[in-house]
CSV table of C-alpha atoms in Angstrom, one decimal:
chain,number,residue,atom,x,y,z
A,170,UNK,CA,0.0,0.1,-0.1
A,171,UNK,CA,2.8,2.3,0.9
A,172,UNK,CA,4.3,1.7,-2.5
A,173,UNK,CA,1.1,2.5,-4.3
A,174,UNK,CA,0.7,5.7,-2.3
A,175,UNK,CA,4.3,6.5,-3.3
A,176,UNK,CA,3.7,5.8,-7.0
A,177,UNK,CA,0.5,7.9,-7.0
A,178,UNK,CA,2.4,10.8,-5.3
A,179,UNK,CA,5.4,10.4,-7.8
A,180,UNK,CA,2.8,10.5,-10.7
A,181,UNK,CA,1.2,13.6,-9.4
A,182,UNK,CA,4.5,15.4,-9.1
A,183,UNK,CA,5.4,14.4,-12.6
A,184,UNK,CA,2.2,15.7,-13.9
A,185,UNK,CA,2.7,18.9,-12.1
A,186,UNK,CA,6.2,19.2,-13.4
A,187,UNK,CA,5.0,18.7,-17.0
A,188,UNK,CA,2.2,21.2,-16.6
A,189,UNK,CA,4.5,23.8,-15.1
A,190,UNK,CA,7.0,23.1,-18.2
A,191,UNK,CA,4.1,23.6,-20.6
A,192,UNK,CA,3.1,26.9,-19.0
A,193,UNK,CA,6.8,28.0,-18.8
A,194,UNK,CA,7.1,27.2,-22.5
A,195,UNK,CA,4.0,29.3,-23.4
A,196,UNK,CA,5.3,32.3,-21.3
A,197,UNK,CA,8.7,31.8,-23.0
A,198,UNK,CA,7.1,32.1,-26.4
A,199,UNK,CA,5.2,35.2,-25.5
A,200,UNK,CA,8.3,36.8,-23.9
A,201,UNK,CA,10.4,36.0,-27.0
A,202,UNK,CA,7.7,37.5,-29.3
A,203,UNK,CA,7.6,40.7,-27.4
A,204,UNK,CA,11.3,41.0,-27.4
A,205,UNK,CA,11.5,40.4,-31.1
A,206,UNK,CA,8.9,43.1,-31.7
A,207,UNK,CA,11.0,45.4,-29.6
A,208,UNK,CA,14.1,44.8,-31.6
A,209,UNK,CA,12.2,45.5,-34.9
A,210,UNK,CA,10.9,48.8,-33.5
A,211,UNK,CA,14.3,49.8,-32.3
A,212,UNK,CA,15.7,49.1,-35.7
A,213,UNK,CA,13.0,51.4,-37.2
A,214,UNK,CA,13.9,54.0,-34.7
A,215,UNK,CA,17.6,53.7,-35.5
A,216,UNK,CA,16.8,54.1,-39.1
A,217,UNK,CA,14.8,57.2,-38.4
A,218,UNK,CA,17.2,58.9,-35.9
A,219,UNK,CA,20.6,57.7,-37.0
A,220,UNK,CA,22.6,54.6,-36.3
A,221,UNK,CA,24.4,56.1,-33.3
A,222,UNK,CA,21.4,57.8,-31.9
A,223,UNK,CA,19.9,54.7,-30.2
A,224,UNK,CA,22.5,53.0,-28.1
A,225,UNK,CA,24.7,53.0,-25.0
A,226,UNK,CA,26.1,56.4,-25.6
A,227,UNK,CA,22.6,57.8,-24.8
A,228,UNK,CA,22.2,56.1,-21.5
A,229,UNK,CA,21.6,58.5,-18.6
A,230,UNK,CA,24.3,58.8,-15.9
A,231,UNK,CA,21.9,58.3,-13.4
A,232,UNK,CA,19.0,55.8,-13.6
A,233,UNK,CA,16.2,54.9,-11.3
A,234,UNK,CA,14.3,51.8,-11.9
A,235,UNK,CA,10.6,52.2,-13.0
A,236,UNK,CA,10.1,48.5,-12.5
A,237,UNK,CA,10.6,46.5,-9.3
A,238,UNK,CA,9.8,43.1,-8.0
A,239,UNK,CA,8.2,42.7,-4.7
A,240,UNK,CA,8.5,39.1,-3.3
A,241,UNK,CA,6.2,37.4,-1.0
A,242,UNK,CA,6.1,34.0,0.6
A,243,UNK,CA,3.6,31.8,-1.1
A,244,UNK,CA,2.7,28.1,-0.3
A,245,UNK,CA,5.4,25.4,-0.3
A,246,UNK,CA,8.1,28.0,0.2
A,247,UNK,CA,7.8,29.4,-3.3
A,248,UNK,CA,8.4,33.1,-3.7
A,249,UNK,CA,5.6,35.0,-5.4
A,250,UNK,CA,6.8,38.1,-7.3
A,251,UNK,CA,4.8,41.1,-8.1
A,252,UNK,CA,5.8,43.6,-10.6
A,253,UNK,CA,5.5,47.2,-9.3
A,254,UNK,CA,5.8,50.2,-11.6
A,255,UNK,CA,7.0,53.3,-9.9
A,256,UNK,CA,6.1,56.9,-10.7
A,257,UNK,CA,2.5,56.1,-11.9
A,258,UNK,CA,0.5,59.3,-11.2
A,259,UNK,CA,-3.2,59.8,-11.9
A,260,UNK,CA,-3.9,62.4,-14.5
A,261,UNK,CA,-5.0,65.6,-13.3
A,262,UNK,CA,-8.7,66.0,-13.5
A,263,UNK,CA,-9.9,69.1,-14.9
A,264,UNK,CA,-13.5,69.5,-15.7
A,265,UNK,CA,-17.0,69.7,-14.7
A,266,UNK,CA,-16.4,70.0,-10.9
A,267,UNK,CA,-15.0,73.5,-11.5
A,268,UNK,CA,-17.5,75.8,-12.9
A,269,UNK,CA,-16.1,78.5,-15.1
A,270,UNK,CA,-12.5,79.3,-15.7
A,271,UNK,CA,-9.7,77.9,-13.7
A,272,UNK,CA,-7.7,80.2,-11.6
A,273,UNK,CA,-4.3,80.7,-13.2
A,274,UNK,CA,-2.9,82.9,-10.5
A,275,UNK,CA,-2.9,82.8,-6.8
A,276,UNK,CA,-1.8,80.3,-4.2
A,277,UNK,CA,-4.5,77.9,-5.0
A,278,UNK,CA,-2.3,75.3,-6.6
A,279,UNK,CA,0.3,73.8,-4.1
A,280,UNK,CA,3.6,72.7,-5.5
A,281,UNK,CA,3.9,69.0,-6.0
A,282,UNK,CA,7.3,67.7,-4.7
A,283,UNK,CA,6.4,64.1,-5.7
A,284,UNK,CA,6.8,65.0,-9.4
A,285,UNK,CA,10.5,65.6,-8.9
A,286,UNK,CA,10.9,62.1,-7.2
A,287,UNK,CA,9.3,60.4,-10.1
A,288,UNK,CA,11.8,58.4,-12.2
A,289,UNK,CA,12.6,59.9,-15.5
A,290,UNK,CA,11.1,58.3,-18.7
A,291,UNK,CA,14.0,56.6,-20.4
A,292,UNK,CA,12.6,57.8,-23.6
A,293,UNK,CA,13.8,61.2,-22.7
A,294,UNK,CA,17.4,60.0,-23.0
A,295,UNK,CA,17.1,59.9,-26.8
A,296,UNK,CA,15.5,63.3,-27.3
A,297,UNK,CA,12.4,65.3,-26.8
A,298,UNK,CA,10.4,64.3,-29.8
A,299,UNK,CA,11.2,60.7,-30.4
A,300,UNK,CA,9.7,58.6,-33.3
A,301,UNK,CA,6.8,56.5,-32.7
A,302,UNK,CA,8.8,53.4,-33.4
A,303,UNK,CA,11.0,54.1,-30.2
A,304,UNK,CA,7.8,54.4,-28.1
A,305,UNK,CA,6.5,51.0,-29.6
A,306,UNK,CA,9.8,49.5,-28.7
A,307,UNK,CA,9.5,50.7,-25.0
A,308,UNK,CA,5.9,49.3,-25.0
A,309,UNK,CA,7.1,46.0,-26.3
A,310,UNK,CA,10.0,45.7,-23.8
A,311,UNK,CA,7.6,46.8,-20.9
A,312,UNK,CA,5.4,43.8,-21.9
A,313,UNK,CA,8.4,41.7,-22.0
A,314,UNK,CA,9.3,42.6,-18.5
A,315,UNK,CA,5.8,41.6,-17.3
A,316,UNK,CA,6.1,38.3,-19.2
A,317,UNK,CA,9.7,37.7,-17.7
A,318,UNK,CA,8.1,38.0,-14.2
A,319,UNK,CA,5.3,35.6,-15.1
A,320,UNK,CA,7.8,33.1,-16.6
A,321,UNK,CA,10.0,33.4,-13.5
A,322,UNK,CA,7.1,32.3,-11.4
A,323,UNK,CA,6.6,29.0,-13.3
A,324,UNK,CA,10.4,28.7,-13.6
A,325,UNK,CA,10.7,28.6,-9.9
A,326,UNK,CA,8.1,25.9,-9.7
A,327,UNK,CA,10.0,23.8,-12.3
A,328,UNK,CA,13.3,24.5,-10.3
A,329,UNK,CA,11.6,23.4,-7.1
A,330,UNK,CA,10.7,20.0,-8.8
A,331,UNK,CA,14.0,19.6,-10.7
A,332,UNK,CA,16.8,21.0,-8.7
A,333,UNK,CA,15.6,20.7,-5.1
A,334,UNK,CA,16.9,17.8,-2.9
A,335,UNK,CA,13.3,16.4,-2.6
A,336,UNK,CA,13.7,15.5,-6.2
A,337,UNK,CA,16.7,13.4,-5.4
A,338,UNK,CA,15.0,11.8,-2.5
A,339,UNK,CA,12.2,10.8,-4.8
A,340,UNK,CA,14.5,9.4,-7.4
A,341,UNK,CA,15.8,7.1,-4.6
A,342,UNK,CA,12.4,6.1,-3.7
A,343,UNK,CA,11.6,5.4,-7.3
A,344,UNK,CA,14.5,3.1,-7.5
A,345,UNK,CA,13.0,1.1,-4.6
A,346,UNK,CA,9.9,1.1,-6.5
A,347,UNK,CA,11.4,-0.2,-9.5
A,348,UNK,CA,12.9,-3.1,-7.4
A,349,UNK,CA,9.4,-3.8,-6.1
A,350,UNK,CA,7.9,-3.8,-9.7
A,351,UNK,CA,10.7,-6.2,-10.7
A,352,UNK,CA,9.7,-8.5,-7.9
A,353,UNK,CA,6.0,-8.5,-8.9
A,354,UNK,CA,6.3,-10.4,-12.1
A,355,UNK,CA,8.1,-13.2,-10.2
A,356,UNK,CA,5.2,-13.5,-7.9
A,357,UNK,CA,2.6,-13.5,-10.6
A,358,UNK,CA,4.5,-16.3,-12.7
A,359,UNK,CA,4.8,-18.2,-9.4
A,360,UNK,CA,1.0,-18.0,-9.0
A,361,UNK,CA,0.4,-19.0,-12.4
A,362,UNK,CA,2.3,-22.2,-12.0
B,204,UNK,CA,16.6,50.1,-1.0
B,205,UNK,CA,15.1,47.0,0.7
B,206,UNK,CA,11.6,48.5,0.7
B,207,UNK,CA,11.8,49.3,-2.9
B,208,UNK,CA,11.9,45.8,-4.0
B,209,UNK,CA,14.1,43.7,-6.2
B,210,UNK,CA,15.6,44.5,-9.5
B,211,UNK,CA,15.8,42.9,-12.9
B,212,UNK,CA,19.3,42.7,-14.2
B,213,UNK,CA,20.1,42.2,-17.8
B,214,UNK,CA,23.3,40.8,-19.7
B,215,UNK,CA,23.0,41.1,-23.4
B,216,UNK,CA,23.9,42.7,-26.5
B,217,UNK,CA,23.4,46.3,-27.3
B,218,UNK,CA,19.8,46.2,-28.5
B,219,UNK,CA,18.6,43.8,-25.7
B,220,UNK,CA,20.0,46.1,-22.9
B,221,UNK,CA,18.8,49.2,-24.6
B,222,UNK,CA,15.4,47.8,-25.0
B,223,UNK,CA,15.0,46.6,-21.5
B,224,UNK,CA,16.5,49.8,-20.2
B,225,UNK,CA,13.8,51.6,-22.2
B,226,UNK,CA,11.2,49.4,-20.3
B,227,UNK,CA,12.4,51.0,-17.1
B,228,UNK,CA,14.5,48.3,-15.4
B,229,UNK,CA,17.7,50.1,-15.4
B,230,UNK,CA,19.6,51.3,-12.3
B,231,UNK,CA,22.8,53.4,-12.2
B,232,UNK,CA,23.2,54.7,-8.7
B,233,UNK,CA,25.6,57.2,-7.2
B,234,UNK,CA,28.2,54.4,-6.6
B,235,UNK,CA,28.1,53.6,-10.3
B,236,UNK,CA,26.9,50.1,-9.9
B,237,UNK,CA,24.7,49.2,-12.7
B,238,UNK,CA,22.3,46.3,-13.0
B,239,UNK,CA,23.1,45.7,-16.7
B,240,UNK,CA,26.0,44.8,-18.7
B,241,UNK,CA,26.3,45.4,-22.6
B,242,UNK,CA,28.3,42.6,-24.1
B,243,UNK,CA,30.2,43.8,-27.2
B,244,UNK,CA,32.8,42.2,-29.4
B,245,UNK,CA,35.6,43.0,-27.3
B,246,UNK,CA,33.9,42.0,-24.0
B,247,UNK,CA,35.9,39.1,-22.4
B,248,UNK,CA,34.3,35.9,-21.0
B,249,UNK,CA,35.9,36.8,-17.7
B,250,UNK,CA,34.3,40.1,-17.5
B,251,UNK,CA,30.8,38.5,-18.2
B,252,UNK,CA,31.5,35.8,-15.7
B,253,UNK,CA,32.6,38.3,-13.0
B,254,UNK,CA,29.5,40.2,-13.7
B,255,UNK,CA,27.1,37.4,-13.4
B,256,UNK,CA,28.9,35.4,-10.7
B,257,UNK,CA,27.4,34.4,-8.1
B,258,UNK,CA,26.2,36.0,-5.9
B,259,UNK,CA,29.0,34.5,-3.9
B,260,UNK,CA,27.8,31.0,-3.7
B,261,UNK,CA,29.9,29.6,-6.6
B,262,UNK,CA,33.1,27.8,-5.8
B,263,UNK,CA,36.2,28.1,-7.7
B,264,UNK,CA,35.7,31.6,-9.0
B,265,UNK,CA,38.9,33.2,-10.3
B,266,UNK,CA,38.1,36.4,-8.6
B,267,UNK,CA,37.3,34.8,-5.2
B,268,UNK,CA,40.4,32.5,-5.4
B,269,UNK,CA,42.9,35.3,-5.6
B,270,UNK,CA,41.5,38.3,-3.7
B,271,UNK,CA,44.9,39.5,-2.8
B,272,UNK,CA,45.7,40.2,-6.4
B,273,UNK,CA,43.3,43.0,-6.5
B,274,UNK,CA,43.5,46.3,-4.6
B,275,UNK,CA,40.9,46.5,-1.9
B,276,UNK,CA,38.8,49.3,-3.5
B,277,UNK,CA,38.9,47.4,-6.7
B,278,UNK,CA,37.9,44.2,-5.0
B,279,UNK,CA,35.0,45.9,-3.5
B,280,UNK,CA,33.9,47.3,-6.9
B,281,UNK,CA,34.2,43.8,-8.6
B,282,UNK,CA,32.2,42.3,-5.8
B,283,UNK,CA,29.5,44.9,-6.1
B,284,UNK,CA,29.3,44.3,-9.8
B,285,UNK,CA,28.5,40.6,-9.4
B,286,UNK,CA,24.8,40.2,-9.9
B,287,UNK,CA,24.7,37.2,-7.9
B,288,UNK,CA,26.4,38.9,-5.0
B,289,UNK,CA,23.7,41.5,-4.9
B,290,UNK,CA,20.6,40.7,-2.8
B,291,UNK,CA,18.6,43.3,-4.6
B,292,UNK,CA,18.3,41.4,-8.0
B,293,UNK,CA,15.4,39.1,-8.4
B,294,UNK,CA,15.7,38.2,-12.1
B,295,UNK,CA,18.7,38.0,-14.4
B,296,UNK,CA,18.0,38.2,-18.1
B,297,UNK,CA,20.7,37.0,-20.4
B,298,UNK,CA,21.0,36.4,-24.0
B,299,UNK,CA,21.3,32.7,-24.7
B,300,UNK,CA,24.5,32.9,-26.8
B,301,UNK,CA,26.1,34.8,-23.9
B,302,UNK,CA,24.8,32.2,-21.5
B,303,UNK,CA,26.5,29.6,-23.6
B,304,UNK,CA,29.8,31.4,-22.9
B,305,UNK,CA,29.4,31.1,-19.2
B,306,UNK,CA,27.4,28.0,-19.1
B,307,UNK,CA,29.4,26.5,-16.3
B,308,UNK,CA,28.6,29.5,-14.2
B,309,UNK,CA,24.8,29.2,-14.9
B,310,UNK,CA,24.8,25.4,-14.3
B,311,UNK,CA,26.4,25.9,-10.9
B,312,UNK,CA,23.8,28.4,-9.9
B,313,UNK,CA,21.0,26.4,-8.2
B,314,UNK,CA,19.2,28.9,-6.3
B,315,UNK,CA,15.8,30.1,-7.3
B,316,UNK,CA,16.6,33.8,-6.5
B,317,UNK,CA,17.9,35.5,-8.6
B,318,UNK,CA,16.2,33.4,-11.4
B,319,UNK,CA,18.1,33.3,-14.6
B,320,UNK,CA,16.1,33.6,-17.7
B,321,UNK,CA,17.7,32.9,-21.0
B,322,UNK,CA,16.3,35.0,-23.9
B,323,UNK,CA,17.1,35.0,-27.6
B,324,UNK,CA,19.2,37.5,-29.3
B,325,UNK,CA,18.8,39.1,-32.8
B,326,UNK,CA,21.4,36.8,-34.4
B,327,UNK,CA,20.9,33.7,-32.3
B,328,UNK,CA,17.4,32.4,-32.0
B,329,UNK,CA,16.3,30.6,-28.7
B,330,UNK,CA,17.3,26.9,-28.5
B,331,UNK,CA,15.3,25.1,-25.8
B,332,UNK,CA,17.8,22.3,-25.9
B,333,UNK,CA,20.5,24.6,-24.5
B,334,UNK,CA,18.5,26.1,-21.8
B,335,UNK,CA,20.0,25.0,-18.5
B,336,UNK,CA,16.7,24.5,-16.6
B,337,UNK,CA,14.9,22.8,-19.3
B,338,UNK,CA,18.1,20.5,-19.8
B,339,UNK,CA,17.8,19.6,-16.2
B,340,UNK,CA,14.1,18.9,-16.4
B,341,UNK,CA,14.7,16.6,-19.4
B,342,UNK,CA,17.4,14.9,-17.4
B,343,UNK,CA,14.8,13.5,-15.1
B,344,UNK,CA,13.3,11.6,-17.9
B,345,UNK,CA,16.4,10.9,-20.1
B,346,UNK,CA,19.7,9.6,-18.7
B,347,UNK,CA,21.9,11.0,-21.3
B,348,UNK,CA,20.7,14.5,-20.6
B,349,UNK,CA,21.4,14.2,-17.0
B,350,UNK,CA,24.5,15.8,-15.7
């Protein structure tokens, strides 16, 4: 009975591993597609702006990340990552709640110190008016970052199954199971006689 | 920095790094420690390996084996450049053809954080047969793929 339970557990782990691998492969395909779209858009932007206008020479001397990962402990010791985008501000609402003209002078508008702390958009490294293809490249790579995060979650589950010491223990258990399985035909042949 | 969350590092060719920096993952702080590395034609394998390494857990590192050969300030700089040594990096994106150059370092990395994701490059499409994690997963079913 213990051997049967062990076999069932092994089967479920293998099925889980295969499912995670399939999901991982799907996420990989999406990530690669996004990255390839981004390269194409970058090439178009380079064609429009000049070969040396889109490259490491334009990187800023000070960069703040706009995307961060926040890790939280999930079940079975897995880490759950959440992508947090910094510097997202709600657009200013101007409209029906203010009847008439807005005041343009006076102390009604308080200064917003948060705007100075918001990370600079990397598009500004390449100029003020950048071609649309460069914005498309940015959007593609931003989606790619999200896909990388999703892929990472499945990758971790696969790593848990493949690399963890538990997998080695189960391999030992499986070898015991194989010995048992080899013994079963001997018993059945003895019964047949 | 701990409250801000973990970063995504990238090691790749010019287009890959530029693209992901456009996506907003880049960090270059006052101490000039970037979370990216642009691999060009003259970039050596040692430099890639030093940047990627280990977050300290890999044995037999050339840099770690001979710390006395480096000046202390330079040693600190090298140590801080190593993505695996930094605890603020959650994911490392690396072009697969670059991963092939430092495959031994990748295979020695067994922790889940930071996760290493291999991505294709413009000139080298993705090959699932070379991915270290998928190779290990395949090794569970095929003895010849098992290291």
